[in-house]
Each structure stands twice: as structure tokens, then as C-alpha cells.
Amino acid sequence: MKTLCITGPKHPSLEALEALFQQAGMARPQLSARTQTPDLATWHQRVLADLQLKDGDTISEAPHPNKLWELVATDLLLANIDSPIWGWSSSDSLWLLDFWLELAPELCVIMMTISPQRWLAETLGDPRIPPPQQALADWHRIHEHLLRQHLRNPQRTLLLDAEMALGAPADLVTYCHQRWLLPLDPKALQVPSVSPPDALRYYFAEQLCADAPEVLSLQRELEATRTPFVDLPTNSVEPTARNQEPQEQRLANQLSLAMTAMHEQQSEQASLADENTKLRAQLARVEEQLENAFLKSQESEARLLQANKSISERDQQLKEAEKQETELRGLKPQLQETQEENTLLLQQLHQVQEELESVFLRGQRLEQQVTDLTTKQDQEYQQQVATLNARINKLINQRDEQIRATNAASEALELERNAQLTKAQDQDVGLETLEQAHIAELSALAEENERMATGFNEQLTAQAAEHHRQVSELEDRLDRVLEQRDEQIRLLNASAGELRQVQEELEAVSLIHLNDSDEARKTLTAAVEAKTRISNELTELKTQLDDYALRYRTADARLSCIAHTAPDLFVFDTVDLQDIALPFASRAIEWNFRDVTTLSRSIDELRVTIFAEADGLGIVFARDAQRMPLLRWPEAFKDQSHCVLTLRPNSTNVDRPPAILREFSTSDWMMLKGVVRIMLTHIITSAQPFVSQTMSVNELFQRLKACLQSLEKYPLALRHDQLQLINKHAEKEVSVQLSSTTSETDSKESLHQTSTEAKAGGRTERVQKEYEHLWLRLTNLSFGPRQWPSFEFRFACAGNLEKHFGEHPRLEFPADTGQAPIEHWFAESSNEFGAKLEIRYAPPSQMDLAVWRKLSVSDQALISDLVRQLPSLLASLDVGSPAVGHPLSEWIELARQVALTHQRLSAQRQQARVTTLASKLAQGNVSPAQPPRGNESRIIERTAALQGPQPWFNAI
């Protein structure tokens, strides 16, 4: 099916060109079978109205209709799918070209251009048309968009002038047929007539266009970019308008000649102005270059001064270096010790290099060793740092305790001294009081004596002795008080001496504390130095580890290269052969491989036994409590200690190899082929003493070779090493659903609606949707020769899950994690988890064939095998996994229904293809020069003997 779109500005030439191609064999667009589906013209009008694009808008980025209009467009394309070539013409398609080119890969576009002179001449004098300036602006906007679309899609578009296209219709149809292989017939074409504008309007249009340099520039660019399908004169239609009236023609010719001369003069003036502008621009560039050269010269002078300064500094540094060299000469013994240490380090480095030569065989072990070494160094460093920190904290605590004790003693002595001083001050105050009292008493006595002397002169003599006695007693009392004060002063001095002694002791304690602080500081300095040394050692160790990591990455890259070239790599240290007897074979050869390494496993000891069959060879893997040679033990031998594989490549049942091999994981499958390949290389030299008389070494070699060829030709099967349940998710949401009418055929082709949709009385119903999925991951996935580290997919179900669980199951392949194995993956839909490819089912008889047909044959085979294995995959999940939503048993039953639906539909399609090919063979419609492809050839060969459908995983 080929599709042709003719677009450009609104002009009668679009309809004329469409009629021309319809004469050549292009069919008109057919309407959809749906009653309410609009035609293409109505579709364009409604989409542009929804996008709110006006005539004066500038398209900055490609507009895209919403999902509803996209489905309507798809329906219109499907309605014309049976036409060999069909197409339409519309000026509205110009603004939606990006959408059409993406939706229809087979679409070809012819973009028509109109000269601005003719565009303007046809609009002059029409009151419905905007003024000339606006008309030229519209022409510039439309044709600029045409040019941009052509430059963006040069292989799928033609940029043509309308007059040239209508002037050579046969050449245009022939060119389209040759370039795009369109089934068109250029014979018997009738060119539709398009009336050109009169000469006077054309003349005025030329004058108006001459004043619009941007329009003329775009016109020249369009003329240079047009598709050269034929060489025709550009003014093939215009002269026809000049044969109407002779007089007007002569006047128009004269006026045209005059205007042509004036136009040439204006063009010359414009070229001179352009040349002048270019010269001025060139002068400005030269001035700018001169200014840049001057600035660069100044920068060079500054750099020269800086270089001289740097030379002076270098000379000073050389002098200092000479001094340091003199000092370093005395460090020669230390240098020798360092050289010895370097020698030891070099020896260790050579030893490490020798060990690293086997990294490509021990890559996985090396990473663990590096991790352990890093962890151990970190632990030792943390232990040393913790020990130093504990010791420093202990010293700091001791110092703080000593400081607190010293401060406490100082405070006690200070309090005692203050008490003594207070006591002494109190005693001094008492003496002064006594003296004052004594003085006051003496004053009173003197006054009494004077009074007595005045009043009793007679008694003065008698009382004088008594007075002297009292004075003597007072003097004695005063002497005693003075003696007591001297004693207190002596005691105070003694207390002061004791206080000084205490201060000296305090100073001694402070000195001791300072000495302890110095020791602590020295200890702390030593700890810092030790930490620095440890840090340097760790830095050196990190450098070595980086070197190890680089070597490991190199080895890993080599392993990746080996994995692409030899995925069944099988390396071992030694192998021993032994002649043994088995319950099912009287004589067999046991191969005991030690220290086995494959691309994904490391096995200390692997025992494989081979024995001869009547027409083939048997291979036995044995397991016990210490050895498990296979990652996944086949279900048929789950209760046995031996797994027996019988390969009969020479039998007639070539197309049915052992089904048990489908249960082998990726690692087990690669190891099996590697073991057989290694046996082939060692059978001649190692198995001679163990071969029986009934079979020679050459015959055993031929059987092993045939078995290896049989394994290489084994049908494609999806394999993995481990299955992981990432999470179980369940949610409910209330959404608004729009009603739609879907026929029975469409429901079989696409199952995009996952919930009941209803609309009644002009109101939209709100329905509840439920969604639940199992997110699974398969590690080391392989499908034939292709292999991936991991692959994720979701087995989901939507709808009203509480009442009808399993109505709408689906397989979801998310972007990134589920995209790599599927060659033709595309973002079919998205949800809160991101973009995804989704394949929907409706058991027991429907699936989403619209999405299925977009996948390649290899993608269909991979997904089919995944669907076949889905029930067994879910059954192998851990029953103790967290229960969210429905139980695992219901999921397993749903997977079984999906597998049966997929198998049934695949068998129907296979049987239909077989019937069609058989009928073609019977009628002789298959040409020998074009033999069937792929599965069709196999189907043709087996048509006569076909008794039922082929294995369902190869059906699609």
C-alpha cells in the first residue's frame, strides 16, 4: 500500500494536481466502516481547531493530535489499506506533516509552491483578502514552513512549483513512479486548466514584491531547493493571458519593458548596496582582527614579563635546590634503605603481576579478594584510630582530673587563707577597740582627776598613790594586750609562710600538670604522625587497588569479548578418566574435571560420565550432598542422583531432540556444550585405554561430534539461571471512561479497553479500575546465540479483580530493564512505572494481534516461549513470598489460561498459513524463482505429512 499527500498553500493547483494523479491511477480516500468517523477534510479541520492553530500563528514545534484523533486517523488509514495507491490533497495537511509522516511510514508528500507575484496578483482587488502586506506575510510563513519540512524529510517529500508541475504532468508522474515506486500510469493524462492572473495585476504584484526583500530571498531559496524532475521554462502559463486584447497587450509589453529596465537598475543598485555592506562588514572584521592582534601582542608582552619573573624565581629555586641537594647528600644511608624498600616493593609488584596473569580465569574471585583486602585494611585502620583516640581521651581525662584536683586544692587553700586573714583582721580590730577604750578611759580618769584636783585638793596626796597603782595596772594590762597582739601577728606571719608554702606546692603541681600536658601533646603528635603514616600507606594501598581494578576491568573486557566469541567456554586444571559401570550401562567412561571455570560458574570438581548407546551417546551428570553440577536439576530426575541425557543424532527422529534439554539453565546449557567440545579434543589421546572392543576411538569421536552438532542445531529455547520476584503490586483507582462502539472484529484485533465503559443520558459514568502485577526478573537470559545479564517483565491483570480476576491479563515489558531482548520494542503505552510494551489477552480466545503483528519473527518466538514457560516459572516461586492481592495459585492458573490461549491462536494462524500455501502449491501459483521464506519452506516440505499443528512456540 502506498499513500500520497499533496499539500501547500490554498490554491486551485492543489485540486488540479490531485485530479491529475487520480487520472494516473491514484484512488480517492475511502471512508471508515464506522458510521460516525469523519472524512479526512473534517478530520483536519477538527484537529486544527482542537490545537487552536490560527492563520497567523508560527509553528515552533510539531503539533500532535491527542490520542482520540490519532485513533481516528489510524482508522482512516486502515479503511484504505487494500488500495495499491491512494491519496488526498489538503492545505491543512501542511501543519500536520510530522504527525502523518510518523503515523504512516509508507506516506509520500508532494509540496506545491506558488510564486509570491502570482499569489499577490490573484488576491489584488478582492475585498475578502487581507491587504498586500498581510498577504505577503502569509505567503512567507506558509512557504518557509514548506521549505523546512522538505529539508527535514528530503527522501519522502518533493518540493515543486505549481506551474512547472502542471506544465509537465507526464514527467512528474514518471518521476514519482521511478523515485517512490508508485503504481502510476503517465499515459493519456488531461491537464486541468488553471486560469492565470491578468498582466496588469501581475505587474503591480511584481512592484509590491520588489519592496519585500525577505520574500524575494525566500523565493530564490525555494527555486534553488526545488526538486528538478524536468527542465521547463518558469513562465509557461503566464503568456496565455496576454492574448486577450492586442491593445492592452502592447501597452502591457511596453510597460513591462520599462519596468524590467527599472527593475534591473534597482537590482543593480541593490547588488551594489549588498557589495558595499559586505565591504563594510569585511572592514569591520579587519578592524576587529587588528584589535585582537593588538590585544594579543599586549598579552604576549605580559606573558614575557611573567616568563622573566618565572625565570628569576626558577633561578632562586635552583639555588635552593642546590642547597637541598647538599643536605640530601647526608641522607644517602636513608636513601639506600629506601632503595632497598623499593626493591622489596618491586619484588612484591612482580609477584603481584605474576598472580594477575590468571585474572581472566579468576576474575570473579579477584573482586572478592580485593573487597576482603579493602575491608581488612579499613578494619585495621579503624582499630588503630580507635586505639589512638581511646589513649588520647584517657590522657585528656587524666589531665582534666589533675586540673580539677589542683583547682580544688587551690580553692581550699585560698579559703583557709581568707579565713585566717579574716581572723587576723578581726583581731586587729579588737586591739584597736581596746586601745580606743583605754584612751577613752584614760581621758575619763584625767577628767576625774582634774575634777578631784579642783574639788578635793586635800585628798590629792592620798589618792595619788592609788592613781599610780591604777596607772601601773593599766600599763600592765596594756603591755599584756600588746603582747597578745604581737603573738597574733607572729601567728599571722606563720600562717602567711604556710600559705606561701601551699602556693609553692600548687606551682609545683601546676608544673607537673604542664609536664603531663607536654607528654600528652607529644603522644598526640606521635598519634597524628602515625595516622599520617597509616594514611600514606592507605593511599599507596589504594593506588595498588586501583591498579588491580584496572587490570580486573581489562580482564573483564577480555572475558566479555570471549563471551561473545565463545559463550560455551570451558576451562579446567586437570582431568582424570576412569572406567566404571552404571546400573543402566555395563561400561562407561567417567571424566573427572577439577578446578572448572566457565563464563558464569566456578566448580571445584565436575564428574561427567558418557556411555555408548545403540545409535547414539549417553551423558550422565551425578549429584550428591557435596556436589551439584547443574544449577537447575531437571524435573524428570528430581528424586534421582543421576541425570541421564540420551542423544541419538543418527536416528530418524531428528526433529525431536530430548525435551529435557529445554529445562537446562543458560549456564548449564553452555557448560554441556563446553564439556562435549572438550571431550572431542581429548578423546583421541586420553580415552584409548577405556574404549571397549566393540567401539573404536574413532567411532566414539564421530558420535561425540554428531552429538555436538545436534546440540548446536537444537531449536531456539528461552533459558535463564535464576528467577526473582521483585515485588507484587496491587492498586485501585476511579477513572472516567468515554463510551465507544467496537465491533466484534475490532475487539479481536485490539484489546485496549480493560474496564466496562458506559454512557447513558448524555452523562459519562465513573467506573472503578483495579490493577495488579507480579514483577519478575530473569538473570543470565539467553535465546539461541543471544544472551543478556538480566531481563525484567510484569505479568499483570486489570479490571474488576474482586469479582472477575483474570478477564484482562497482560504481559508488560518495561523500558530499559525489559527492552534489550526484544529487537522491535516500542513504547506502546505507559503508566506510573514508565513506558512499556504491552501484550493483552482475553482468555480463552482473544489476544492483542495489532501489537503482535508489529513484532519481528524472533521477538514473537521469544515471547511465545516465555508465555509457554510462564506457569512453570510462577510455580517455582517461593510460596513464602509476601502476599499482596491475589494468591500465587490464582496467578499460576491465569498463566496456564494465557498459555493455552496463545497456543490456540498460534495453531489457528499456523493452520491457516499451511492451508493457503498448500492451495498455492496445488494451483502452481508459487514461482520457483522465488522460494518461500523461513517457516514457509518448512511448512511446504511437511504439508503432505502434517497430522496436526507444529510446536506452538514456532507457530508465529
PDB file of C-alpha atoms in Angstrom, residues 32 34 36-38 43 46-47 50-51 64-77 99-100 103 737-742 753 757 759:
ATOM      1  CA  SER A  32     -14.151   4.141   7.517  1.00  0.00           C
ATOM      2  CA  ARG A  34     -17.684   3.216  11.356  1.00  0.00           C
ATOM      3  CA  GLN A  36     -19.570   8.348  12.912  1.00  0.00           C
ATOM      4  CA  THR A  37     -15.966   8.521  11.638  1.00  0.00           C
ATOM      5  CA  PRO A  38     -15.311  11.840   9.789  1.00  0.00           C
ATOM      6  CA  TRP A  43     -10.559  15.389  10.480  1.00  0.00           C
ATOM      7  CA  ARG A  46     -11.336  19.450  13.867  1.00  0.00           C
ATOM      8  CA  VAL A  47      -7.731  18.642  14.784  1.00  0.00           C
ATOM      9  CA  ASP A  50      -8.507  21.460  18.919  1.00  0.00           C
ATOM     10  CA  LEU A  51      -4.877  22.531  18.592  1.00  0.00           C
ATOM     11  CA  HIS A  64       0.482  16.362  17.637  1.00  0.00           C
ATOM     12  CA  PRO A  65      -3.203  15.399  17.894  1.00  0.00           C
ATOM     13  CA  ASN A  66      -4.474  13.760  21.028  1.00  0.00           C
ATOM     14  CA  LYS A  67      -4.917  10.009  21.398  1.00  0.00           C
ATOM     15  CA  LEU A  68      -8.551  10.052  20.225  1.00  0.00           C
ATOM     16  CA  TRP A  69      -7.822  11.820  16.915  1.00  0.00           C
ATOM     17  CA  GLU A  70      -4.777   9.595  16.419  1.00  0.00           C
ATOM     18  CA  LEU A  71      -7.028   6.518  16.660  1.00  0.00           C
ATOM     19  CA  VAL A  72      -9.444   8.099  14.145  1.00  0.00           C
ATOM     20  CA  ALA A  73      -6.528   8.742  11.755  1.00  0.00           C
ATOM     21  CA  THR A  74      -5.401   5.139  12.149  1.00  0.00           C
ATOM     22  CA  ASP A  75      -8.945   4.002  11.367  1.00  0.00           C
ATOM     23  CA  LEU A  76      -8.924   6.111   8.160  1.00  0.00           C
ATOM     24  CA  LEU A  77      -5.606   4.550   7.110  1.00  0.00           C
ATOM     25  CA  PHE A  99       2.235  13.525  12.566  1.00  0.00           C
ATOM     26  CA  TRP A 100       1.324  11.905   9.199  1.00  0.00           C
ATOM     27  CA  LEU A 103       1.961   7.534  11.652  1.00  0.00           C
ATOM     28  CA  GLN A 737     -14.297   6.259  30.851  1.00  0.00           C
ATOM     29  CA  LEU A 738     -15.621   7.512  27.469  1.00  0.00           C
ATOM     30  CA  SER A 739     -18.060   5.272  25.650  1.00  0.00           C
ATOM     31  CA  SER A 740     -17.100   3.798  22.293  1.00  0.00           C
ATOM     32  CA  THR A 741     -18.677   1.373  19.855  1.00  0.00           C
ATOM     33  CA  THR A 742     -16.407  -1.540  18.957  1.00  0.00           C
ATOM     34  CA  GLN A 753     -10.080  -1.317  26.866  1.00  0.00           C
ATOM     35  CA  GLU A 757     -17.368   1.669  29.513  1.00  0.00           C
ATOM     36  CA  LYS A 759     -22.625   6.325  28.676  1.00  0.00           C
TER      37      LYS A 759
END
